């Protein structure tokens, strides 16, 4: 019975939902659309309950760090304090964001921090580009040349200095780049279908936790 | 003298419509039909009628609709008489007669115009030149939802064909288990990366991507995690797996536990090796970057699907000097991983990883199925390109039906 619930039942559910999801794409009937919406609602409900697991994990990991005073345990304390403060302010504001402390935390703390992280991407692109464009090999040299052409072709000054850079950049982007990208996407699609078949038919089952 | 032009203009505008109306060739729309649109989700009706010889931009067709045969009819659309043909509809030849000799108009349910399924509606078409309007016959249709969209039949058949190829390849792999697999350096390097972490006494960081468990790349990432966990258990190396999704975390906990058990090291398993951080994109990125900078993992694995955080994570890892292996089907993030990681599994290699690492004949068989599918598509692309080029040069539409077999229709 344990094996049935641990292995057979999940595989059966995977098969049923996998086949249903594949066929749903070809059925325009509102019943099919409604079923898809219903499953999405179930997923959100499951995710809501799973979030409890996540928060428990978060609390456990950071509590252990604070208790054992590992290096950087102060950050764990910050996690606890900011989480508790946000929950307290959120409860105090009855979950309302407009004109409340909860909204203030979201707008002036969370959004600002997210914006900071995102804006760092520009610097990371620069440092990654510096590393990638060093012509250490033939391939890297080709990359460097392509990048220079692209940069000249995409900025007004570059195209003003070298008028041919614009069409060349367009050709690189629309012909070479698109061809390579389409090749990758075809491979991904076929790989996706093969993986789906493996999962639907229970051939690949290691995601259930080991093999029986 | 000044009154003369005004008088002439008056005469022109007064007398012009008379001969025009007398010579008007207008006649009611012929062969008018109203029908339920095939293969849709309901709430729409198609109207078609034969194109007339007098169809010119100056004439206009008016579409009327009513709940009852006797009316009252409401005008719902009006357009120039040389527009709206059946040939304008982007549907394949096996589900639609793309005839330029017929006009076509689709009446769709909108916020202002409700078309309920299983209820009859009445339609008529009028043709007008601005002065004279001639009504056509009244036809009724009942909108109804359908259980199959025939426009997607080619997609469905290709899906069945490819599934059959994969299943046949698996069956063959069971009979002949020794199948050649080309080297994938990124997967060969997994052992090297874990060995390096063991030698340095530092942990391994493994990320399963930013998507939830419904994403194929996340499933592939969890499968590879099982193999990595088995090796790290054998080498007694610490494994850290921070998560964005609590469901993925719960599944990964189970996978890692089983892997330690299979490796004969259940005692070495730590329940907190998989831990949840947050489902917020950049908060997660900041936390993982913090782990990289504080704990200095010797090996970083970035498997699964990533968004804008890809470069932030991989570049930070590169800065710490860790050996980095990425595997993603996020084609837009691939350049960032290729730039910053030592090895990158590109697209389908991520899906092939479980077969490659486990070497199980049944899983390896699916790879052969994939390759056969790729060969078929390559051949189709080649033939399609040749035919489309010939069609373009000669100016013929003869190859369109064949080319439509490989198009995606909605």
Coordinates of C-alpha atoms in Angstrom, one line a residue:
Chain A
X1 CA 0.0 0.0 0.0
X2 CA 2.9 2.4 0.9
X3 CA 4.6 1.6 -2.5
X4 CA 1.3 2.3 -4.2
X5 CA 0.9 5.8 -2.7
X6 CA 4.7 6.4 -3.0
X7 CA 5.2 5.3 -6.6
X8 CA 2.2 4.0 -8.6
X9 CA -0.3 6.7 -7.6
X10 CA 1.9 9.7 -8.4
X11 CA 2.9 8.0 -11.7
X12 CA -0.8 7.4 -12.5
X13 CA -1.6 11.1 -11.7
X14 CA 1.4 12.2 -13.8
X15 CA 0.2 10.1 -16.8
X16 CA -3.4 11.4 -16.5
X17 CA -2.6 15.1 -16.1
X18 CA 0.2 14.9 -18.7
X19 CA -2.0 13.4 -21.3
X20 CA -4.8 15.8 -20.4
X21 CA -2.6 18.8 -20.6
X22 CA -1.2 17.7 -24.0
X23 CA -4.7 17.1 -25.5
X24 CA -6.1 20.3 -23.9
X25 CA -4.0 22.3 -26.5
X26 CA -6.1 20.9 -29.3
X27 CA -9.5 21.3 -27.7
X28 CA -11.0 24.8 -28.0
X29 CA -14.2 23.9 -26.1
X30 CA -14.9 26.1 -23.0
X31 CA -14.9 22.9 -20.8
X32 CA -11.3 22.4 -21.7
X33 CA -10.4 26.0 -20.9
X34 CA -12.3 25.8 -17.6
X35 CA -10.4 22.7 -16.7
X36 CA -7.1 24.4 -17.3
X37 CA -8.2 27.4 -15.2
X38 CA -9.3 25.0 -12.5
X39 CA -6.0 23.2 -12.4
X40 CA -4.2 26.6 -12.2
X41 CA -6.4 27.5 -9.2
X42 CA -5.4 24.2 -7.6
X43 CA -1.8 24.9 -8.2
X44 CA -2.1 28.3 -6.5
X45 CA -3.8 26.7 -3.5
X46 CA -1.0 24.0 -3.3
X47 CA 1.6 26.8 -3.6
X48 CA -0.1 28.6 -0.7
X49 CA 0.2 25.6 1.6
X50 CA 3.7 24.9 0.3
X51 CA 4.7 28.4 1.3
X52 CA 4.3 27.3 4.9
X53 CA 7.0 24.7 4.2
X54 CA 9.2 27.4 2.7
X55 CA 8.8 29.8 5.6
X56 CA 9.5 27.0 8.1
X57 CA 12.7 26.1 6.2
X58 CA 13.8 29.7 6.1
X59 CA 13.2 30.2 9.9
X60 CA 14.9 26.9 10.7
X61 CA 18.0 27.6 8.6
X62 CA 18.5 31.1 10.0
X63 CA 17.7 30.1 13.6
X64 CA 20.4 27.4 13.4
X65 CA 22.8 30.1 12.2
X66 CA 22.0 32.4 15.0
X67 CA 22.1 29.7 17.6
X68 CA 25.5 28.4 16.5
X69 CA 26.8 31.9 15.9
X70 CA 28.3 30.9 12.5
X71 CA 30.1 33.6 10.5
X72 CA 27.6 36.1 9.2
X73 CA 24.9 35.2 11.8
X74 CA 24.1 38.8 12.0
X75 CA 22.5 38.7 8.5
X76 CA 20.2 35.9 9.8
X77 CA 19.2 38.2 12.6
X78 CA 18.4 40.9 10.0
X79 CA 16.2 38.3 8.1
X80 CA 14.3 37.6 11.3
X81 CA 13.9 41.2 12.3
X82 CA 12.8 42.4 8.8
X83 CA 10.4 39.5 8.3
X84 CA 8.8 40.0 11.7
X85 CA 8.6 43.8 11.3
X86 CA 7.0 43.4 7.8
X87 CA 4.4 40.9 9.2
X88 CA 3.6 43.1 12.2
X89 CA 3.2 46.2 10.0
X90 CA 1.2 44.2 7.5
X91 CA -1.2 43.0 10.2
X92 CA -1.4 46.5 11.7
X93 CA -2.3 47.8 8.2
X94 CA -4.9 45.0 7.7
X95 CA -3.0 44.0 4.6
X96 CA -3.8 47.3 2.9
X97 CA -1.0 48.9 0.9
X98 CA -2.5 52.3 0.0
X99 CA -1.2 55.0 2.4
X100 CA -0.1 52.5 5.1
X101 CA 3.2 51.5 6.6
X102 CA 2.9 48.2 4.7
X103 CA 2.7 50.1 1.4
X104 CA 5.6 52.3 2.5
X105 CA 7.8 49.3 3.2
X106 CA 6.9 47.9 -0.2
X107 CA 7.5 51.1 -2.1
X108 CA 10.5 52.6 -0.3
X109 CA 12.3 49.5 0.9
X110 CA 11.5 46.4 -1.3
X111 CA 11.1 48.2 -4.6
X112 CA 14.2 50.3 -4.0
X113 CA 16.3 47.2 -3.2
X114 CA 15.0 45.3 -6.2
X115 CA 15.8 48.3 -8.4
X116 CA 19.3 48.4 -7.0
X117 CA 19.9 44.7 -7.8
X118 CA 18.5 45.0 -11.3
X119 CA 20.5 48.1 -12.0
X120 CA 23.7 46.3 -11.0
X121 CA 23.1 44.1 -14.1
X122 CA 24.7 46.9 -16.2
X123 CA 28.0 46.7 -14.4
X124 CA 27.9 42.9 -14.5
X125 CA 27.4 43.0 -18.3
X126 CA 30.4 45.3 -18.6
X127 CA 32.7 43.0 -16.5
X128 CA 31.4 39.8 -18.3
X129 CA 31.9 41.4 -21.7
X130 CA 35.4 42.4 -20.7
X131 CA 36.3 38.8 -19.9
X132 CA 34.5 37.4 -22.9
X133 CA 36.0 39.8 -25.5
X134 CA 39.6 39.1 -24.7
X135 CA 40.9 37.5 -27.9
X136 CA 42.5 34.5 -26.2
X137 CA 41.4 32.0 -28.9
X138 CA 40.1 32.0 -32.5
X139 CA 36.5 31.7 -31.2
X140 CA 37.0 34.6 -28.7
X141 CA 38.5 36.7 -31.5
X142 CA 35.4 36.1 -33.7
X143 CA 33.2 37.0 -30.8
X144 CA 35.2 40.2 -30.3
X145 CA 35.0 41.2 -33.9
X146 CA 31.2 40.5 -34.0
X147 CA 30.7 42.5 -30.8
X148 CA 32.6 45.5 -32.1
X149 CA 30.6 45.4 -35.4
X150 CA 27.4 45.1 -33.3
X151 CA 28.4 48.0 -31.1
X152 CA 29.3 50.3 -34.1
X153 CA 26.1 49.3 -35.8
X154 CA 23.8 49.9 -32.9
X155 CA 24.9 53.3 -31.8
X156 CA 24.3 56.5 -33.9
X157 CA 27.9 57.6 -33.6
X158 CA 29.2 54.2 -34.7
X159 CA 27.0 54.2 -37.8
X160 CA 28.0 57.8 -38.5
X161 CA 31.7 56.9 -38.4
X162 CA 31.3 53.6 -40.3
X163 CA 28.1 53.6 -42.4
X164 CA 28.5 49.9 -43.3
X165 CA 28.3 48.9 -39.6
X166 CA 24.5 49.3 -39.5
X167 CA 23.7 46.8 -42.3
X168 CA 26.4 44.4 -41.1
X169 CA 25.1 44.5 -37.6
X170 CA 21.6 43.8 -38.9
X171 CA 22.8 40.9 -41.0
X172 CA 24.7 39.4 -38.0
X173 CA 21.6 39.7 -35.9
X174 CA 18.9 38.7 -38.4
X175 CA 20.8 35.9 -40.2
X176 CA 23.6 34.4 -38.2
X177 CA 22.1 35.0 -34.7
X178 CA 18.5 34.1 -35.7
X179 CA 19.7 30.9 -37.5
X180 CA 21.7 29.7 -34.4
X181 CA 18.9 30.7 -32.1
X182 CA 16.3 28.8 -34.1
X183 CA 18.5 25.7 -34.1
X184 CA 18.8 25.9 -30.4
X185 CA 15.0 26.4 -30.0
X186 CA 14.3 23.4 -32.3
X187 CA 16.6 21.2 -30.1
X188 CA 14.9 22.5 -27.0
X189 CA 11.5 21.8 -28.3
X190 CA 12.3 18.2 -29.3
X191 CA 14.2 17.7 -26.1
X192 CA 11.1 19.0 -24.2
X193 CA 8.8 16.7 -26.1
X194 CA 11.1 13.7 -25.4
X195 CA 11.4 14.6 -21.7
X196 CA 7.6 15.0 -21.5
X197 CA 7.1 11.6 -23.0
X198 CA 9.6 10.1 -20.5
X199 CA 7.8 11.7 -17.6
X200 CA 4.2 11.0 -18.8
X201 CA 5.0 7.3 -19.4
X202 CA 6.9 6.9 -16.2
X203 CA 10.2 6.2 -17.9
X204 CA 11.9 9.1 -16.1
X205 CA 10.8 8.9 -12.5
X206 CA 13.9 10.1 -10.6
X207 CA 12.0 13.4 -9.8
X208 CA 9.9 11.3 -7.5
X209 CA 13.0 10.8 -5.3
X210 CA 15.3 7.9 -6.4
X211 CA 14.3 4.7 -8.1
X212 CA 12.4 1.7 -6.9
Chain B
X1 CA -20.7 86.1 -64.0
X2 CA -19.8 85.1 -60.5
X3 CA -23.1 83.1 -60.2
X4 CA -22.2 80.9 -63.2
X5 CA -19.7 78.5 -61.4
X6 CA -22.1 78.2 -58.5
X7 CA -24.9 77.3 -60.8
X8 CA -22.8 74.8 -62.7
X9 CA -21.7 73.2 -59.4
X10 CA -25.4 73.0 -58.3
X11 CA -26.4 71.3 -61.5
X12 CA -23.5 68.8 -61.3
X13 CA -24.3 67.7 -57.7
X14 CA -28.0 67.6 -58.3
X15 CA -28.0 65.8 -61.6
X16 CA -24.9 63.5 -61.0
X17 CA -26.6 60.8 -58.9
X18 CA -29.5 60.4 -61.3
X19 CA -27.6 58.7 -64.1
X20 CA -25.4 57.0 -61.6
X21 CA -28.4 55.4 -59.8
X22 CA -30.0 54.6 -63.1
X23 CA -26.9 52.8 -64.2
X24 CA -26.4 51.1 -60.8
X25 CA -25.6 47.4 -61.2
X26 CA -26.4 46.6 -57.5
X27 CA -28.0 43.3 -56.7
X28 CA -28.6 41.5 -53.4
X29 CA -25.7 39.4 -52.1
X30 CA -25.8 36.0 -53.8
X31 CA -25.3 32.5 -52.1
X32 CA -25.3 34.1 -48.6
X33 CA -24.6 31.6 -45.8
X34 CA -24.4 31.9 -42.1
X35 CA -22.5 29.1 -40.3
X36 CA -20.9 28.2 -37.0
X37 CA -17.1 28.7 -37.2
X38 CA -15.5 25.2 -37.2
X39 CA -13.0 24.3 -34.5
X40 CA -13.6 27.3 -32.2
X41 CA -14.5 27.7 -28.6
X42 CA -18.0 29.0 -29.5
X43 CA -19.5 32.5 -29.5
X44 CA -18.8 33.2 -33.1
X45 CA -20.5 32.9 -36.5
X46 CA -19.2 33.1 -40.0
X47 CA -21.0 34.8 -42.9
X48 CA -20.1 34.2 -46.5
X49 CA -21.5 35.4 -49.8
X50 CA -20.4 35.4 -53.4
X51 CA -18.3 38.3 -54.6
X52 CA -20.2 40.4 -57.2
X53 CA -18.8 41.8 -60.4
X54 CA -19.7 45.3 -59.1
X55 CA -17.5 45.0 -55.9
X56 CA -15.6 48.3 -55.9
X57 CA -14.2 50.4 -53.1
X58 CA -17.0 53.0 -53.6
X59 CA -19.6 50.4 -52.7
X60 CA -20.0 49.1 -49.2
X61 CA -21.4 45.9 -47.5
X62 CA -23.4 46.2 -44.3
X63 CA -23.8 43.3 -41.9
X64 CA -27.0 43.1 -39.9
X65 CA -27.9 40.9 -37.0
X66 CA -31.1 40.1 -35.1
X67 CA -32.3 37.7 -32.4
X68 CA -35.4 36.9 -34.4
X69 CA -36.1 36.3 -38.1
X70 CA -38.5 39.2 -38.3
X71 CA -36.0 41.6 -36.6
X72 CA -35.3 44.2 -35.5
X73 CA -31.9 44.0 -37.3
X74 CA -29.0 45.9 -35.9
X75 CA -26.1 47.0 -38.1
X76 CA -22.9 45.5 -36.6
X77 CA -20.4 46.1 -39.4
X78 CA -19.8 48.0 -42.6
X79 CA -16.8 47.7 -45.0
X80 CA -15.7 48.4 -48.6
X81 CA -17.0 45.9 -51.1
X82 CA -13.6 45.0 -52.3
X83 CA -12.5 43.7 -48.9
X84 CA -13.1 40.7 -46.6
X85 CA -12.6 37.6 -48.7
X86 CA -12.5 34.0 -47.6
X87 CA -9.0 33.9 -48.9
X88 CA -7.9 36.6 -46.3
X89 CA -8.4 34.1 -43.5
X90 CA -5.2 32.5 -42.3
X91 CA -6.3 28.9 -42.0
X92 CA -4.9 25.8 -43.6
X93 CA -6.3 24.2 -46.7
X94 CA -7.6 21.1 -44.9
X95 CA -9.9 23.1 -42.7
X96 CA -10.8 26.2 -44.8
X97 CA -11.8 26.8 -48.4
X98 CA -9.6 29.9 -49.2
X99 CA -11.8 31.0 -52.1
X100 CA -11.3 34.5 -53.4
X101 CA -14.7 34.3 -55.1
X102 CA -16.5 34.6 -51.7
X103 CA -16.7 37.4 -49.2
X104 CA -16.4 36.4 -45.5
X105 CA -17.1 38.1 -42.3
X106 CA -16.7 36.7 -38.8
X107 CA -19.2 37.9 -36.1
X108 CA -17.5 37.4 -32.8
X109 CA -18.9 37.7 -29.3
X110 CA -17.5 40.9 -27.7
X111 CA -18.4 43.0 -24.6
X112 CA -20.8 45.0 -26.7
X113 CA -22.1 42.2 -28.8
X114 CA -23.0 39.0 -27.0
X115 CA -23.4 35.7 -29.0
X116 CA -24.6 32.9 -26.7
X117 CA -23.8 29.3 -27.7
X118 CA -26.7 27.0 -28.8
X119 CA -29.0 30.0 -29.6
X120 CA -30.0 30.9 -33.1
X121 CA -29.1 34.3 -34.5
X122 CA -30.3 35.9 -37.8
X123 CA -28.1 37.8 -40.3
X124 CA -28.5 39.6 -43.5
X125 CA -26.1 41.5 -45.7
X126 CA -26.9 44.7 -47.5
X127 CA -25.0 46.4 -50.3
X128 CA -25.1 50.1 -50.6
X129 CA -23.6 52.8 -52.9
X130 CA -24.5 55.6 -50.5
X131 CA -27.8 56.3 -52.2
X132 CA -29.4 53.0 -52.8
X133 CA -29.3 50.1 -50.4
X134 CA -30.3 46.6 -51.3
X135 CA -30.9 43.9 -48.7
X136 CA -30.0 40.3 -49.1
X137 CA -31.7 37.2 -47.8
X138 CA -31.9 36.4 -44.1
X139 CA -29.9 33.4 -42.8
X140 CA -29.6 32.0 -39.4
X141 CA -26.8 30.2 -37.5
X142 CA -26.3 28.7 -34.1
X143 CA -22.8 29.3 -32.5
X144 CA -21.5 26.2 -30.8
X145 CA -18.2 25.2 -29.2
X146 CA -16.1 22.4 -30.7
X147 CA -14.1 19.6 -29.3
X148 CA -11.3 19.7 -31.9
X149 CA -9.6 22.5 -33.8
X150 CA -8.9 21.0 -37.2
X151 CA -6.5 23.8 -38.0
X152 CA -4.1 22.2 -35.4
X153 CA -4.5 18.7 -37.0
X154 CA -1.0 18.9 -38.5
X155 CA 0.5 19.8 -35.1
X156 CA -1.4 16.9 -33.5
X157 CA -0.2 14.4 -36.1
X158 CA 3.4 15.6 -35.9
X159 CA 3.2 15.3 -32.1
X160 CA 1.9 11.7 -32.4
X161 CA 4.6 10.9 -35.0
X162 CA 7.4 12.3 -32.9
X163 CA 6.0 10.5 -29.7
X164 CA 5.9 7.2 -31.7
X165 CA 9.5 7.7 -32.9
X166 CA 10.7 8.3 -29.3
X167 CA 8.8 5.2 -28.0
X168 CA 10.1 3.0 -30.8
X169 CA 13.6 4.2 -30.1
X170 CA 13.1 3.3 -26.4
X171 CA 11.9 -0.1 -27.4
X172 CA 14.9 -0.6 -29.6
X173 CA 17.2 0.6 -26.8
X174 CA 15.8 -2.1 -24.5
X175 CA 16.8 -4.8 -27.1
X176 CA 20.2 -3.2 -28.1
X177 CA 21.4 -1.4 -24.9
X178 CA 24.8 -0.3 -26.3
X179 CA 24.1 3.0 -27.9
X180 CA 26.9 5.5 -28.7
X181 CA 26.5 8.9 -26.9
X182 CA 28.6 11.8 -28.0
X183 CA 30.7 13.5 -25.3
X184 CA 29.1 16.3 -23.4
X185 CA 32.0 18.1 -21.7
X186 CA 29.7 19.9 -19.3
X187 CA 28.5 16.7 -17.9
X188 CA 31.9 15.1 -17.9
X189 CA 33.0 18.0 -15.8
X190 CA 30.5 17.3 -13.0
X191 CA 32.7 14.7 -11.4
X192 CA 35.7 17.1 -11.7
X193 CA 33.8 19.9 -10.1
X194 CA 32.7 17.8 -7.2
X195 CA 36.2 16.4 -6.8
X196 CA 37.6 19.9 -6.7
X197 CA 35.2 20.9 -4.0
X198 CA 36.2 17.9 -2.0
X199 CA 39.9 18.7 -2.3
X200 CA 39.3 22.3 -1.3
X201 CA 37.0 21.3 1.6
X202 CA 34.4 23.8 0.3
X203 CA 30.7 23.3 -0.4
X204 CA 28.9 22.8 -3.7
X205 CA 26.2 25.2 -4.7
X206 CA 23.4 23.9 -6.8
X207 CA 20.5 26.0 -8.2
X208 CA 17.5 24.5 -9.8
X209 CA 16.4 27.7 -11.7
X210 CA 13.7 30.2 -11.3
X211 CA 10.7 28.3 -12.6
X212 CA 8.3 26.1 -10.6
X213 CA 7.9 22.3 -10.9
X214 CA 5.6 22.7 -13.9
X215 CA 8.6 23.7 -16.0
X216 CA 10.5 20.9 -17.9
X217 CA 13.8 22.5 -17.2
X218 CA 13.2 22.5 -13.5
X219 CA 12.3 18.8 -13.7
X220 CA 15.6 18.2 -15.6
X221 CA 17.5 20.2 -13.0
X222 CA 16.1 18.1 -10.2
X223 CA 17.0 14.9 -12.1
X224 CA 20.6 16.1 -12.4
X225 CA 20.6 17.2 -8.8
X226 CA 20.0 13.5 -7.9
X227 CA 23.2 12.5 -9.7
X228 CA 25.2 15.4 -8.2
X229 CA 23.9 14.6 -4.7
X230 CA 24.9 10.9 -5.1
X231 CA 28.5 11.9 -6.1
X232 CA 28.7 14.5 -3.3
X233 CA 27.5 11.9 -0.8
X234 CA 30.2 9.5 -2.0
X235 CA 32.9 12.2 -1.7
X236 CA 31.4 13.5 1.6
X237 CA 31.2 17.0 0.3
X238 CA 28.6 19.5 1.6
X239 CA 25.8 20.4 -0.8
X240 CA 23.8 23.6 -0.7
X241 CA 20.6 24.0 -2.7
X242 CA 18.9 27.3 -2.1
X243 CA 15.3 27.5 -3.6
X244 CA 12.8 30.0 -4.9
X245 CA 9.9 27.6 -4.9
X246 CA 8.8 25.7 -1.8
X247 CA 7.4 22.8 -3.9
X248 CA 10.7 22.4 -5.8
X249 CA 12.4 22.5 -2.4
X250 CA 10.3 19.7 -0.9
X251 CA 10.9 17.5 -4.0
X252 CA 14.6 18.2 -4.0
X253 CA 14.8 17.3 -0.3
X254 CA 13.4 13.9 -1.2
X255 CA 15.7 13.5 -4.2
X256 CA 18.8 14.4 -2.2
X257 CA 17.8 12.1 0.7
X258 CA 17.3 9.2 -1.7
X259 CA 20.6 9.9 -3.4
X260 CA 22.5 9.8 -0.1
X261 CA 20.7 6.6 0.7
X262 CA 21.7 5.1 -2.6
X263 CA 25.3 6.2 -2.1
X264 CA 25.3 4.3 1.2
X265 CA 25.7 7.5 3.2
X266 CA 22.3 8.3 4.9
X267 CA 24.2 9.5 8.0
X268 CA 25.8 12.3 5.9
X269 CA 22.5 13.6 4.7
X270 CA 21.6 17.1 6.1
X271 CA 18.0 18.1 6.0
X272 CA 18.9 21.8 5.6
X273 CA 21.0 21.2 2.5
X274 CA 17.9 22.2 0.6
X275 CA 16.5 25.5 2.0
X276 CA 14.0 28.1 0.9
X277 CA 15.1 31.7 0.5
X278 CA 12.2 33.7 -1.1
X279 CA 10.2 33.6 -4.3
X280 CA 11.2 37.2 -5.1
X281 CA 13.6 37.3 -8.1
X282 CA 16.1 39.8 -6.9
X283 CA 15.9 39.1 -3.2
X284 CA 16.8 35.5 -4.1
X285 CA 19.6 36.7 -6.3
X286 CA 21.0 38.9 -3.6
X287 CA 20.8 36.0 -1.0
X288 CA 22.5 33.5 -3.3
X289 CA 25.2 36.0 -4.2
X290 CA 25.7 36.5 -0.5
X291 CA 26.2 32.8 0.0
X292 CA 28.7 32.7 -2.9
X293 CA 30.7 35.5 -1.4
X294 CA 30.6 34.3 2.2
X295 CA 30.9 30.5 1.9
X296 CA 33.0 30.6 -1.3
X297 CA 31.6 27.3 -2.8
X298 CA 34.2 25.6 -5.0
X299 CA 31.6 24.5 -7.6
X300 CA 28.5 26.2 -8.7
X301 CA 25.8 24.5 -10.7
X302 CA 23.2 26.6 -12.5
X303 CA 20.6 24.3 -13.9
X304 CA 17.1 25.0 -15.1
X305 CA 15.4 28.2 -16.4
X306 CA 16.7 31.7 -15.6
X307 CA 15.6 35.2 -16.2
X308 CA 17.5 38.5 -15.7
X309 CA 19.2 37.1 -12.6
X310 CA 21.4 34.7 -14.7
X311 CA 24.3 37.0 -15.2
X312 CA 24.1 38.4 -11.7
X313 CA 24.5 34.9 -10.3
X314 CA 27.0 33.6 -12.8
X315 CA 29.3 36.6 -12.8
X316 CA 29.4 36.7 -9.0
X317 CA 30.3 33.0 -9.0
X318 CA 33.0 33.6 -11.6
X319 CA 34.4 36.4 -9.4
X320 CA 34.8 33.9 -6.5
X321 CA 36.9 31.6 -8.7
X322 CA 34.5 28.7 -8.4
X323 CA 34.2 26.1 -11.2
X324 CA 30.9 26.8 -12.8
X325 CA 28.6 24.5 -14.8
X326 CA 25.4 25.9 -16.3
X327 CA 22.6 24.2 -18.1
X328 CA 19.6 26.0 -19.4
X329 CA 16.9 26.1 -22.1
X330 CA 16.5 29.9 -21.6
X331 CA 17.9 30.8 -25.0
X332 CA 18.1 34.5 -24.1
X333 CA 20.3 33.8 -21.0
X334 CA 22.7 31.3 -22.8
X335 CA 25.2 34.0 -23.9
X336 CA 25.6 35.1 -20.3
X337 CA 26.2 31.6 -19.1
X338 CA 28.6 30.8 -21.9
X339 CA 30.5 34.0 -21.1
X340 CA 30.8 33.4 -17.4
X341 CA 30.7 29.6 -16.8
X342 CA 33.4 27.0 -17.5
X343 CA 30.9 24.7 -19.1
X344 CA 27.4 25.3 -20.4
X345 CA 24.8 22.7 -21.3
X346 CA 23.0 24.3 -24.2
X347 CA 19.2 23.7 -24.5
X348 CA 18.6 20.1 -25.1
X349 CA 21.8 19.0 -23.5
X350 CA 20.1 19.8 -20.2
X351 CA 17.3 17.3 -21.0
X352 CA 19.9 14.7 -22.1
X353 CA 21.8 15.0 -18.9
X354 CA 19.9 12.4 -16.9
X355 CA 20.4 9.8 -19.7
X356 CA 24.1 10.8 -20.0
X357 CA 24.8 10.6 -16.3
X358 CA 22.8 7.5 -15.6
X359 CA 23.6 5.6 -18.9
X360 CA 20.4 3.7 -18.5
X361 CA 19.5 2.2 -21.9
X362 CA 15.9 3.2 -21.8
X363 CA 16.7 6.9 -21.1
X364 CA 19.5 6.8 -23.7
X365 CA 16.9 5.5 -26.2
X366 CA 15.0 8.7 -25.9
X367 CA 18.1 10.6 -27.1
X368 CA 18.1 8.5 -30.3
X369 CA 14.4 9.3 -30.7
X370 CA 15.3 13.0 -30.4
X371 CA 18.0 12.7 -33.0
X372 CA 15.7 10.9 -35.4
X373 CA 13.2 13.7 -34.9
X374 CA 15.9 16.3 -35.5
X375 CA 16.9 14.5 -38.7
X376 CA 13.3 14.5 -39.9
X377 CA 12.9 18.3 -39.2
X378 CA 16.3 19.0 -40.8
X379 CA 15.1 17.2 -43.9
X380 CA 11.8 19.0 -43.8
X381 CA 13.5 22.4 -43.5
X382 CA 15.8 21.6 -46.4
X383 CA 12.9 20.5 -48.7
X384 CA 10.7 23.4 -47.5
X385 CA 13.4 26.0 -48.2
X386 CA 14.0 24.6 -51.7
X387 CA 10.2 24.6 -52.5
X388 CA 9.6 28.0 -51.0
X389 CA 12.5 29.4 -53.0
X390 CA 11.3 27.8 -56.3
X391 CA 7.7 29.0 -55.5
X392 CA 9.0 32.6 -55.0
X393 CA 11.1 32.6 -58.1
X394 CA 8.5 31.0 -60.4
X395 CA 5.6 32.9 -58.7
X396 CA 3.5 29.8 -58.1
X397 CA 1.4 28.9 -55.1
X398 CA 1.6 25.1 -55.9
X399 CA 3.8 24.3 -52.9
X400 CA 1.8 26.3 -50.3
X401 CA -0.4 23.2 -49.3
X402 CA 2.7 21.2 -48.6
X403 CA 4.4 24.0 -46.7
X404 CA 1.3 24.6 -44.6
X405 CA 1.7 21.1 -43.2
X406 CA 4.5 22.4 -41.1
X407 CA 3.0 25.7 -40.1
X408 CA 1.5 26.4 -36.7
X409 CA -2.1 27.5 -36.9
X410 CA -4.2 28.8 -34.1

